PDB file of C-alpha atoms in Angstrom:
ATOM      1  CA  UNK A1166     -31.209 102.431 132.141  1.00 65.00           C
ATOM      2  CA  UNK A1167     -28.357  99.877 131.912  1.00 89.00           C
ATOM      3  CA  UNK A1168     -26.133  98.238 129.406  1.00 97.00           C
ATOM      4  CA  UNK A1169     -27.346  94.792 128.490  1.00 97.00           C
ATOM      5  CA  UNK A1170     -25.463  94.243 125.312  1.00 98.00           C
ATOM      6  CA  UNK A1171     -21.795  95.048 125.240  1.00 98.00           C
ATOM      7  CA  UNK A1172     -19.756  94.548 121.984  1.00 98.00           C
ATOM      8  CA  UNK A1173     -16.092  94.649 121.046  1.00 98.00           C
ATOM      9  CA  UNK A1174     -14.483  94.290 117.557  1.00 98.00           C
ATOM     10  CA  UNK A1175     -11.169  92.524 117.503  1.00 98.00           C
ATOM     11  CA  UNK A1176      -8.806  92.795 114.561  1.00 96.00           C
ATOM     12  CA  UNK A1177      -5.439  92.193 116.164  1.00 95.00           C
ATOM     13  CA  UNK A1178      -4.272  90.167 119.215  1.00 96.00           C
ATOM     14  CA  UNK A1179      -1.676  92.677 120.341  1.00 95.00           C
ATOM     15  CA  UNK A1180      -3.482  95.887 119.852  1.00 95.00           C
ATOM     16  CA  UNK A1181      -6.955  94.827 120.880  1.00 96.00           C
ATOM     17  CA  UNK A1182      -6.222  92.703 123.979  1.00 96.00           C
ATOM     18  CA  UNK A1183      -7.024  95.556 126.370  1.00 96.00           C
ATOM     19  CA  UNK A1184     -10.316  96.439 124.723  1.00 96.00           C
ATOM     20  CA  UNK A1185     -11.318  92.761 124.857  1.00 96.00           C
ATOM     21  CA  UNK A1186     -10.267  92.377 128.475  1.00 96.00           C
ATOM     22  CA  UNK A1187     -12.198  95.526 129.487  1.00 96.00           C
ATOM     23  CA  UNK A1188     -15.354  94.325 127.613  1.00 96.00           C
ATOM     24  CA  UNK A1189     -15.101  91.006 129.211  1.00 95.00           C
ATOM     25  CA  UNK A1190     -14.694  92.270 132.780  1.00 94.00           C
ATOM     26  CA  UNK A1191     -17.464  94.831 132.507  1.00 96.00           C
ATOM     27  CA  UNK A1192     -19.943  92.433 130.941  1.00 95.00           C
ATOM     28  CA  UNK A1193     -19.282  89.990 133.708  1.00 93.00           C
ATOM     29  CA  UNK A1194     -19.748  92.650 136.379  1.00 94.00           C
ATOM     30  CA  UNK A1195     -23.123  93.925 135.026  1.00 94.00           C
ATOM     31  CA  UNK A1196     -24.361  90.496 133.878  1.00 94.00           C
ATOM     32  CA  UNK A1197     -24.597  91.763 130.296  1.00 96.00           C
ATOM     33  CA  UNK A1198     -24.326  89.668 127.039  1.00 97.00           C
ATOM     34  CA  UNK A1199     -20.969  90.130 125.385  1.00 97.00           C
ATOM     35  CA  UNK A1200     -20.622  90.025 121.610  1.00 98.00           C
ATOM     36  CA  UNK A1201     -17.069  89.623 120.322  1.00 98.00           C
ATOM     37  CA  UNK A1202     -16.513  90.195 116.575  1.00 98.00           C
ATOM     38  CA  UNK A1203     -13.250  88.777 115.293  1.00 98.00           C
ATOM     39  CA  UNK A1204     -12.615  90.324 111.852  1.00 97.00           C
ATOM     40  CA  UNK A1205     -10.086  89.933 109.082  1.00 96.00           C
ATOM     41  CA  UNK A1206      -9.905  92.124 105.996  1.00 92.00           C
ATOM     42  CA  UNK A1207      -9.977  90.684 102.595  1.00 87.00           C
ATOM     43  CA  UNK A1208      -7.397  92.870 100.805  1.00 77.00           C
ATOM     44  CA  UNK A1209      -8.528  92.091  97.234  1.00 69.00           C
ATOM     45  CA  UNK A1210      -9.632  95.045  95.205  1.00 59.00           C
ATOM     46  CA  UNK A1211     -12.633  93.967  93.205  1.00 54.00           C
ATOM     47  CA  UNK A1212     -11.744  96.023  90.066  1.00 54.00           C
ATOM     48  CA  UNK A1213     -12.854  94.730  86.657  1.00 54.00           C
ATOM     49  CA  UNK A1214     -10.475  91.998  85.347  1.00 52.00           C
ATOM     50  CA  UNK A1215     -10.422  89.792  82.268  1.00 56.00           C
ATOM     51  CA  UNK A1216     -12.958  87.030  82.514  1.00 55.00           C
ATOM     52  CA  UNK A1217     -11.592  83.966  84.279  1.00 53.00           C
ATOM     53  CA  UNK A1218      -8.333  85.602  85.335  1.00 51.00           C
ATOM     54  CA  UNK A1219      -9.357  86.453  88.868  1.00 51.00           C
ATOM     55  CA  UNK A1220     -11.187  83.397  90.135  1.00 48.00           C
ATOM     56  CA  UNK A1221      -8.173  81.661  91.847  1.00 46.00           C
ATOM     57  CA  UNK A1222      -6.952  84.938  93.309  1.00 46.00           C
ATOM     58  CA  UNK A1223     -10.345  85.874  94.768  1.00 52.00           C
ATOM     59  CA  UNK A1224     -10.947  82.512  96.297  1.00 62.00           C
ATOM     60  CA  UNK A1225      -7.481  82.357  97.802  1.00 67.00           C
ATOM     61  CA  UNK A1226      -7.760  85.819  99.338  1.00 76.00           C
ATOM     62  CA  UNK A1227     -11.176  85.192 100.735  1.00 82.00           C
ATOM     63  CA  UNK A1228     -10.069  81.859 102.272  1.00 89.00           C
ATOM     64  CA  UNK A1229      -7.014  83.509 103.823  1.00 91.00           C
ATOM     65  CA  UNK A1230      -9.148  86.193 105.408  1.00 91.00           C
ATOM     66  CA  UNK A1231     -11.533  83.642 106.786  1.00 93.00           C
ATOM     67  CA  UNK A1232      -8.659  81.595 108.227  1.00 95.00           C
ATOM     68  CA  UNK A1233      -7.301  84.688 110.003  1.00 96.00           C
ATOM     69  CA  UNK A1234     -10.608  85.536 111.463  1.00 97.00           C
ATOM     70  CA  UNK A1235     -11.036  81.902 112.774  1.00 97.00           C
ATOM     71  CA  UNK A1236      -7.587  82.036 114.354  1.00 97.00           C
ATOM     72  CA  UNK A1237      -8.450  85.350 116.007  1.00 98.00           C
ATOM     73  CA  UNK A1238     -11.686  83.840 117.194  1.00 97.00           C
ATOM     74  CA  UNK A1239      -9.841  80.993 118.899  1.00 97.00           C
ATOM     75  CA  UNK A1240      -7.552  83.437 120.561  1.00 98.00           C
ATOM     76  CA  UNK A1241     -10.405  85.608 121.788  1.00 97.00           C
ATOM     77  CA  UNK A1242     -12.380  82.680 123.157  1.00 96.00           C
ATOM     78  CA  UNK A1243      -9.247  81.685 125.172  1.00 96.00           C
ATOM     79  CA  UNK A1244      -8.974  85.118 126.707  1.00 96.00           C
ATOM     80  CA  UNK A1245     -12.647  84.976 127.786  1.00 94.00           C
ATOM     81  CA  UNK A1246     -12.196  82.006 129.977  1.00 86.00           C
ATOM     82  CA  UNK A1247     -14.596  79.207 130.751  1.00 81.00           C
ATOM     83  CA  UNK A1248     -16.996  81.154 132.995  1.00 77.00           C
ATOM     84  CA  UNK A1249     -18.319  83.671 130.498  1.00 81.00           C
ATOM     85  CA  UNK A1250     -21.663  82.104 129.849  1.00 78.00           C
ATOM     86  CA  UNK A1251     -23.427  85.009 128.121  1.00 93.00           C
ATOM     87  CA  UNK A1252     -20.982  85.436 125.243  1.00 96.00           C
ATOM     88  CA  UNK A1253     -20.966  85.186 121.501  1.00 96.00           C
ATOM     89  CA  UNK A1254     -17.791  85.027 119.496  1.00 97.00           C
ATOM     90  CA  UNK A1255     -18.272  85.589 115.814  1.00 97.00           C
ATOM     91  CA  UNK A1256     -15.615  85.355 113.032  1.00 97.00           C
ATOM     92  CA  UNK A1257     -16.154  87.618 110.078  1.00 96.00           C
ATOM     93  CA  UNK A1258     -14.168  88.142 106.814  1.00 94.00           C
ATOM     94  CA  UNK A1259     -14.845  91.693 105.470  1.00 93.00           C
ATOM     95  CA  UNK A1260     -14.150  93.090 101.985  1.00 88.00           C
ATOM     96  CA  UNK A1261     -11.652  95.993 101.839  1.00 83.00           C
ATOM     97  CA  UNK A1262     -14.258  98.400 100.326  1.00 83.00           C
ATOM     98  CA  UNK A1263     -17.063  97.651 102.793  1.00 84.00           C
ATOM     99  CA  UNK A1264     -15.488  98.008 106.219  1.00 91.00           C
ATOM    100  CA  UNK A1265     -17.496 100.780 107.690  1.00 91.00           C
ATOM    101  CA  UNK A1266     -20.802  99.426 106.634  1.00 94.00           C
ATOM    102  CA  UNK A1267     -20.073  95.851 107.795  1.00 95.00           C
ATOM    103  CA  UNK A1268     -18.843  96.932 111.097  1.00 96.00           C
ATOM    104  CA  UNK A1269     -21.641  99.336 111.923  1.00 96.00           C
ATOM    105  CA  UNK A1270     -24.169  96.572 111.022  1.00 96.00           C
ATOM    106  CA  UNK A1271     -22.441  94.075 113.340  1.00 97.00           C
ATOM    107  CA  UNK A1272     -22.470  96.384 116.399  1.00 97.00           C
ATOM    108  CA  UNK A1273     -25.596  98.530 115.807  1.00 96.00           C
ATOM    109  CA  UNK A1274     -27.702  96.639 118.366  1.00 96.00           C
ATOM    110  CA  UNK A1275     -25.244  97.193 121.257  1.00 98.00           C
ATOM    111  CA  UNK A1276     -25.883  99.235 124.356  1.00 98.00           C
ATOM    112  CA  UNK A1277     -22.117 100.008 124.790  1.00 98.00           C
ATOM    113  CA  UNK A1278     -19.154  99.260 122.422  1.00 98.00           C
ATOM    114  CA  UNK A1279     -15.689  98.967 123.701  1.00 98.00           C
ATOM    115  CA  UNK A1280     -13.048 100.250 121.237  1.00 97.00           C
ATOM    116  CA  UNK A1281      -9.287 100.269 121.062  1.00 96.00           C
ATOM    117  CA  UNK A1282      -7.657 103.641 121.076  1.00 95.00           C
ATOM    118  CA  UNK A1283      -7.121 104.397 117.435  1.00 94.00           C
ATOM    119  CA  UNK A1284      -3.954 106.357 117.656  1.00 92.00           C
ATOM    120  CA  UNK A1285      -0.712 105.190 119.158  1.00 88.00           C
ATOM    121  CA  UNK A1286       1.929 102.396 118.674  1.00 86.00           C
ATOM    122  CA  UNK A1287       0.801  99.643 116.365  1.00 87.00           C
ATOM    123  CA  UNK A1288      -2.262 101.593 115.180  1.00 91.00           C
ATOM    124  CA  UNK A1289      -3.184 102.080 111.618  1.00 89.00           C
ATOM    125  CA  UNK A1290      -6.021 103.421 109.493  1.00 90.00           C
ATOM    126  CA  UNK A1291      -8.116 100.243 110.334  1.00 92.00           C
ATOM    127  CA  UNK A1292      -8.424 101.351 113.879  1.00 93.00           C
ATOM    128  CA  UNK A1293      -9.595 104.739 112.890  1.00 92.00           C
ATOM    129  CA  UNK A1294     -12.187 103.173 110.573  1.00 92.00           C
ATOM    130  CA  UNK A1295     -13.461 100.914 113.300  1.00 94.00           C
ATOM    131  CA  UNK A1296     -13.930 103.658 115.776  1.00 95.00           C
ATOM    132  CA  UNK A1297     -15.648 106.026 113.284  1.00 92.00           C
ATOM    133  CA  UNK A1298     -17.922 103.409 111.696  1.00 94.00           C
ATOM    134  CA  UNK A1299     -19.246 102.542 115.143  1.00 95.00           C
ATOM    135  CA  UNK A1300     -19.447 106.090 116.456  1.00 94.00           C
ATOM    136  CA  UNK A1301     -21.350 107.234 113.355  1.00 92.00           C
ATOM    137  CA  UNK A1302     -23.225 104.097 112.389  1.00 93.00           C
ATOM    138  CA  UNK A1303     -24.645 102.715 115.545  1.00 96.00           C
ATOM    139  CA  UNK A1304     -26.094 105.473 117.730  1.00 94.00           C
ATOM    140  CA  UNK A1305     -24.368 103.610 120.618  1.00 97.00           C
ATOM    141  CA  UNK A1306     -21.852 105.033 123.050  1.00 97.00           C
ATOM    142  CA  UNK A1307     -18.244 103.899 122.510  1.00 98.00           C
ATOM    143  CA  UNK A1308     -15.780 103.409 125.305  1.00 97.00           C
ATOM    144  CA  UNK A1309     -12.300 104.058 124.080  1.00 97.00           C
ATOM    145  CA  UNK A1310      -9.612 102.183 126.038  1.00 96.00           C
ATOM    146  CA  UNK A1311      -6.066 103.453 126.599  1.00 92.00           C
ATOM    147  CA  UNK A1312      -3.346 101.662 124.610  1.00 85.00           C
ATOM    148  CA  UNK A1313      -1.311 100.586 127.619  1.00 85.00           C
ATOM    149  CA  UNK A1314      -3.669  98.849 130.061  1.00 84.00           C
ATOM    150  CA  UNK A1315      -7.211  97.441 130.378  1.00 85.00           C
ATOM    151  CA  UNK A1316      -9.728  99.551 132.239  1.00 91.00           C
ATOM    152  CA  UNK A1317     -11.054  96.775 134.357  1.00 87.00           C
ATOM    153  CA  UNK A1318     -14.773  96.554 135.136  1.00 90.00           C
ATOM    154  CA  UNK A1319     -15.589 100.238 134.433  1.00 93.00           C
ATOM    155  CA  UNK A1320     -16.135 101.333 138.016  1.00 95.00           C
ATOM    156  CA  UNK A1321     -15.121 104.988 137.881  1.00 97.00           C
ATOM    157  CA  UNK A1322     -14.635 107.177 140.986  1.00 97.00           C
ATOM    158  CA  UNK A1323     -14.479 110.598 139.452  1.00 98.00           C
ATOM    159  CA  UNK A1324     -15.509 111.153 135.820  1.00 98.00           C
ATOM    160  CA  UNK A1325     -15.298 114.499 134.076  1.00 98.00           C
ATOM    161  CA  UNK A1326     -17.998 115.554 131.543  1.00 98.00           C
ATOM    162  CA  UNK A1327     -17.040 118.010 128.858  1.00 96.00           C
ATOM    163  CA  UNK A1328     -20.356 119.901 128.161  1.00 96.00           C
ATOM    164  CA  UNK A1329     -20.576 122.523 125.314  1.00 92.00           C
ATOM    165  CA  UNK A1330     -24.341 122.357 124.776  1.00 91.00           C
ATOM    166  CA  UNK A1331     -24.087 120.431 121.575  1.00 91.00           C
ATOM    167  CA  UNK A1332     -26.286 117.492 120.442  1.00 93.00           C
ATOM    168  CA  UNK A1333     -23.207 115.216 120.480  1.00 94.00           C
ATOM    169  CA  UNK A1334     -22.230 116.182 124.075  1.00 95.00           C
ATOM    170  CA  UNK A1335     -25.785 115.701 125.279  1.00 96.00           C
ATOM    171  CA  UNK A1336     -25.931 112.356 123.619  1.00 96.00           C
ATOM    172  CA  UNK A1337     -22.737 111.260 125.494  1.00 97.00           C
ATOM    173  CA  UNK A1338     -24.033 112.507 128.774  1.00 98.00           C
ATOM    174  CA  UNK A1339     -27.378 110.551 128.415  1.00 97.00           C
ATOM    175  CA  UNK A1340     -25.550 107.374 127.408  1.00 97.00           C
ATOM    176  CA  UNK A1341     -23.034 107.587 130.193  1.00 98.00           C
ATOM    177  CA  UNK A1342     -25.602 107.878 133.005  1.00 98.00           C
ATOM    178  CA  UNK A1343     -25.222 104.178 134.122  1.00 97.00           C
ATOM    179  CA  UNK A1344     -21.551 104.755 134.706  1.00 97.00           C
ATOM    180  CA  UNK A1345     -21.875 108.230 136.230  1.00 98.00           C
ATOM    181  CA  UNK A1346     -24.363 106.964 138.775  1.00 97.00           C
ATOM    182  CA  UNK A1347     -21.763 104.567 140.191  1.00 96.00           C
ATOM    183  CA  UNK A1348     -19.205 107.401 140.582  1.00 97.00           C
ATOM    184  CA  UNK A1349     -18.361 109.068 143.962  1.00 97.00           C
ATOM    185  CA  UNK A1350     -18.318 112.396 142.406  1.00 97.00           C
ATOM    186  CA  UNK A1351     -18.797 113.856 138.959  1.00 98.00           C
ATOM    187  CA  UNK A1352     -17.169 116.945 137.492  1.00 98.00           C
ATOM    188  CA  UNK A1353     -18.647 118.893 134.620  1.00 97.00           C
ATOM    189  CA  UNK A1354     -16.565 121.375 132.678  1.00 97.00           C
ATOM    190  CA  UNK A1355     -17.622 124.175 130.208  1.00 95.00           C
ATOM    191  CA  UNK A1356     -14.866 126.039 128.416  1.00 94.00           C
ATOM    192  CA  UNK A1357     -15.730 129.594 127.467  1.00 91.00           C
ATOM    193  CA  UNK A1358     -19.532 129.263 127.373  1.00 85.00           C
ATOM    194  CA  UNK A1359     -21.018 131.232 124.482  1.00 72.00           C
ATOM    195  CA  UNK A1360     -22.362 134.552 125.434  1.00 69.00           C
ATOM    196  CA  UNK A1361     -25.395 134.099 123.186  1.00 67.00           C
ATOM    197  CA  UNK A1362     -26.454 130.838 124.727  1.00 67.00           C
ATOM    198  CA  UNK A1363     -30.065 130.759 126.228  1.00 68.00           C
ATOM    199  CA  UNK A1364     -28.347 129.235 129.299  1.00 67.00           C
ATOM    200  CA  UNK A1365     -25.862 132.101 129.756  1.00 66.00           C
ATOM    201  CA  UNK A1366     -27.292 133.119 133.124  1.00 66.00           C
ATOM    202  CA  UNK A1367     -26.915 129.691 134.457  1.00 80.00           C
ATOM    203  CA  UNK A1368     -24.314 127.685 132.365  1.00 85.00           C
ATOM    204  CA  UNK A1369     -24.885 124.094 132.694  1.00 88.00           C
ATOM    205  CA  UNK A1370     -27.961 124.487 134.772  1.00 90.00           C
ATOM    206  CA  UNK A1371     -30.458 122.631 132.707  1.00 93.00           C
ATOM    207  CA  UNK A1372     -28.326 119.568 131.950  1.00 95.00           C
ATOM    208  CA  UNK A1373     -27.463 119.319 135.697  1.00 95.00           C
ATOM    209  CA  UNK A1374     -31.190 119.483 136.389  1.00 95.00           C
ATOM    210  CA  UNK A1375     -31.661 116.510 134.021  1.00 96.00           C
ATOM    211  CA  UNK A1376     -28.864 114.607 135.814  1.00 97.00           C
ATOM    212  CA  UNK A1377     -30.273 115.465 139.194  1.00 97.00           C
ATOM    213  CA  UNK A1378     -33.364 113.510 138.403  1.00 97.00           C
ATOM    214  CA  UNK A1379     -31.089 110.473 138.129  1.00 97.00           C
ATOM    215  CA  UNK A1380     -29.628 111.172 141.519  1.00 97.00           C
ATOM    216  CA  UNK A1381     -26.467 112.889 140.239  1.00 97.00           C
ATOM    217  CA  UNK A1382     -25.011 116.248 141.474  1.00 96.00           C
ATOM    218  CA  UNK A1383     -22.212 117.237 139.253  1.00 96.00           C
ATOM    219  CA  UNK A1384     -19.689 119.929 140.343  1.00 96.00           C
ATOM    220  CA  UNK A1385     -19.684 122.547 137.448  1.00 95.00           C
ATOM    221  CA  UNK A1386     -16.498 124.339 136.656  1.00 96.00           C
ATOM    222  CA  UNK A1387     -16.532 127.204 134.016  1.00 94.00           C
ATOM    223  CA  UNK A1388     -13.020 127.338 132.515  1.00 95.00           C
ATOM    224  CA  UNK A1389     -11.350 129.986 130.311  1.00 92.00           C
ATOM    225  CA  UNK A1390      -9.555 128.866 127.215  1.00 90.00           C
ATOM    226  CA  UNK A1391      -6.130 129.632 128.485  1.00 89.00           C
ATOM    227  CA  UNK A1392      -4.325 127.074 126.276  1.00 90.00           C
ATOM    228  CA  UNK A1393      -4.293 127.057 122.387  1.00 87.00           C
ATOM    229  CA  UNK A1394      -6.304 123.885 122.272  1.00 92.00           C
ATOM    230  CA  UNK A1395      -9.645 122.853 123.896  1.00 93.00           C
ATOM    231  CA  UNK A1396      -8.241 119.434 124.336  1.00 95.00           C
ATOM    232  CA  UNK A1397      -5.307 120.778 126.387  1.00 96.00           C
ATOM    233  CA  UNK A1398      -7.753 122.489 128.786  1.00 96.00           C
ATOM    234  CA  UNK A1399      -9.799 119.322 129.207  1.00 97.00           C
ATOM    235  CA  UNK A1400      -6.755 117.198 129.745  1.00 97.00           C
ATOM    236  CA  UNK A1401      -5.195 119.567 132.231  1.00 97.00           C
ATOM    237  CA  UNK A1402      -8.358 119.760 134.333  1.00 98.00           C
ATOM    238  CA  UNK A1403      -8.611 115.861 134.281  1.00 98.00           C
ATOM    239  CA  UNK A1404      -4.957 115.654 135.483  1.00 97.00           C
ATOM    240  CA  UNK A1405      -5.452 118.280 138.303  1.00 97.00           C
ATOM    241  CA  UNK A1406      -8.584 116.683 139.475  1.00 98.00           C
ATOM    242  CA  UNK A1407      -7.621 113.050 139.362  1.00 97.00           C
ATOM    243  CA  UNK A1408     -10.355 112.179 136.904  1.00 98.00           C
ATOM    244  CA  UNK A1409     -10.484 108.645 135.693  1.00 97.00           C
ATOM    245  CA  UNK A1410     -12.946 108.876 132.861  1.00 98.00           C
ATOM    246  CA  UNK A1411     -13.717 111.542 130.176  1.00 98.00           C
ATOM    247  CA  UNK A1412     -17.270 111.883 128.722  1.00 98.00           C
ATOM    248  CA  UNK A1413     -17.679 113.964 125.689  1.00 96.00           C
ATOM    249  CA  UNK A1414     -19.404 114.320 122.333  1.00 95.00           C
ATOM    250  CA  UNK A1415     -17.574 113.051 119.275  1.00 90.00           C
ATOM    251  CA  UNK A1416     -16.967 114.992 116.079  1.00 84.00           C
ATOM    252  CA  UNK A1417     -19.216 118.028 116.555  1.00 65.00           C
ATOM    253  CA  UNK A1418     -17.494 119.384 113.484  1.00 59.00           C
ATOM    254  CA  UNK A1419     -16.813 117.543 110.195  1.00 54.00           C
ATOM    255  CA  UNK A1420     -14.504 114.582 110.803  1.00 55.00           C
ATOM    256  CA  UNK A1421     -12.754 115.501 107.453  1.00 52.00           C
ATOM    257  CA  UNK A1422     -12.098 118.975 108.853  1.00 46.00           C
ATOM    258  CA  UNK A1423     -10.751 117.422 111.948  1.00 49.00           C
ATOM    259  CA  UNK A1424      -8.545 114.896 110.021  1.00 53.00           C
ATOM    260  CA  UNK A1425      -7.029 117.770 107.999  1.00 44.00           C
ATOM    261  CA  UNK A1426      -7.020 120.714 110.476  1.00 42.00           C
ATOM    262  CA  UNK A1427      -7.211 118.992 113.774  1.00 51.00           C
ATOM    263  CA  UNK A1428     -10.017 119.297 116.422  1.00 80.00           C
ATOM    264  CA  UNK A1429     -10.912 118.510 119.995  1.00 86.00           C
ATOM    265  CA  UNK A1430     -12.068 114.975 119.209  1.00 90.00           C
ATOM    266  CA  UNK A1431      -9.012 113.866 117.263  1.00 89.00           C
ATOM    267  CA  UNK A1432      -6.702 115.629 119.815  1.00 92.00           C
ATOM    268  CA  UNK A1433      -8.287 113.963 122.846  1.00 95.00           C
ATOM    269  CA  UNK A1434      -8.125 110.577 121.089  1.00 94.00           C
ATOM    270  CA  UNK A1435      -4.395 111.147 120.330  1.00 93.00           C
ATOM    271  CA  UNK A1436      -3.243 112.558 123.642  1.00 94.00           C
ATOM    272  CA  UNK A1437      -5.559 111.199 126.404  1.00 95.00           C
ATOM    273  CA  UNK A1438      -4.232 108.402 128.651  1.00 94.00           C
ATOM    274  CA  UNK A1439      -7.652 107.987 130.210  1.00 95.00           C
ATOM    275  CA  UNK A1440     -10.576 106.005 128.966  1.00 97.00           C
ATOM    276  CA  UNK A1441     -13.034 108.014 127.057  1.00 97.00           C
ATOM    277  CA  UNK A1442     -16.782 107.594 126.662  1.00 98.00           C
ATOM    278  CA  UNK A1443     -17.878 109.203 123.381  1.00 97.00           C
ATOM    279  CA  UNK A1444     -21.124 109.464 121.439  1.00 95.00           C
ATOM    280  CA  UNK A1445     -22.236 111.355 118.305  1.00 90.00           C
TER     281      UNK A1445
END
C-alpha cells in the first residue's frame, strides 16, 4: 500500500501556500504524481432573468473567474519549481452552486488529498466546503495542514490514532498505514470505551492485531473523559506525548449537527495545531 497520486486544491495564494508546499514535498519524497487544481469561483447566481438581459453579465463573470484561476495556476507552477516532473497543474472555473460536486470529481481518483485547515485567519466558508466535499465525495484520506507552517515531506515520528470502533475511524486507520509504518512509535487512544462493545475485554485488541500484520505495534492508552469535550482529551494527550500527527475518523455524527451543536471533528479542526489525517 502506498500513495501514488497526491492532490491539492488551491483557491488562494496566501491561505493555501502551506498545503501546496506540503503536497509538493511529500509527492517528491515518495515519487508520487502530484495533481494541483487551481480554482476560482464564478459568483454569478444563475436565477431566471429576462431574455437577453444577462448574457453580457454571465460572460464577463465566467471570464473573470477563468482569469483568476489561470493567475493562480501560474503562481502554483512557480511554487513547484523546475524539478517536479510528475506534476499536473489544472486551472478550473467553478459555478457557485456546484462547488462540492465539482471538487469531489476533480480529486476522487487521488490516494491522498492535502487540504488547508478550514478554520483560522483568512478562512471562509469555501475552505469548509473544499474539505467536506473531498472528505465525503472521494473516499480518499485527507491530510489537513496547520495554518501557520508547511508539514514538510510527511515523515512523522510519533502519530496518535484516535480509535472509537467506528467505520470512520477504521477507514482513517487503514488509509494512514503508509505513514504509520514510517513512524518510530504509534500511540492509540480510546476514550471511555463502550461497556457494550464486543471488544470490551480487550479494547483495541482487534484493530491492533490488524496493524501488527503490517509490522506496527501501537501503544494503547485507555483514557477517561475527564474534560468536557472529547477533542480536549485528544489534544491534551497529543501535547503530553509529543505526537506530531493525529489520525481520526471524520464526522461520525451528522455534519449538520456538528455545525450547529459542535462535535469532535469540528472542534479538532478548529483547535489542533498538528496535521490531521482524516477519513470518512
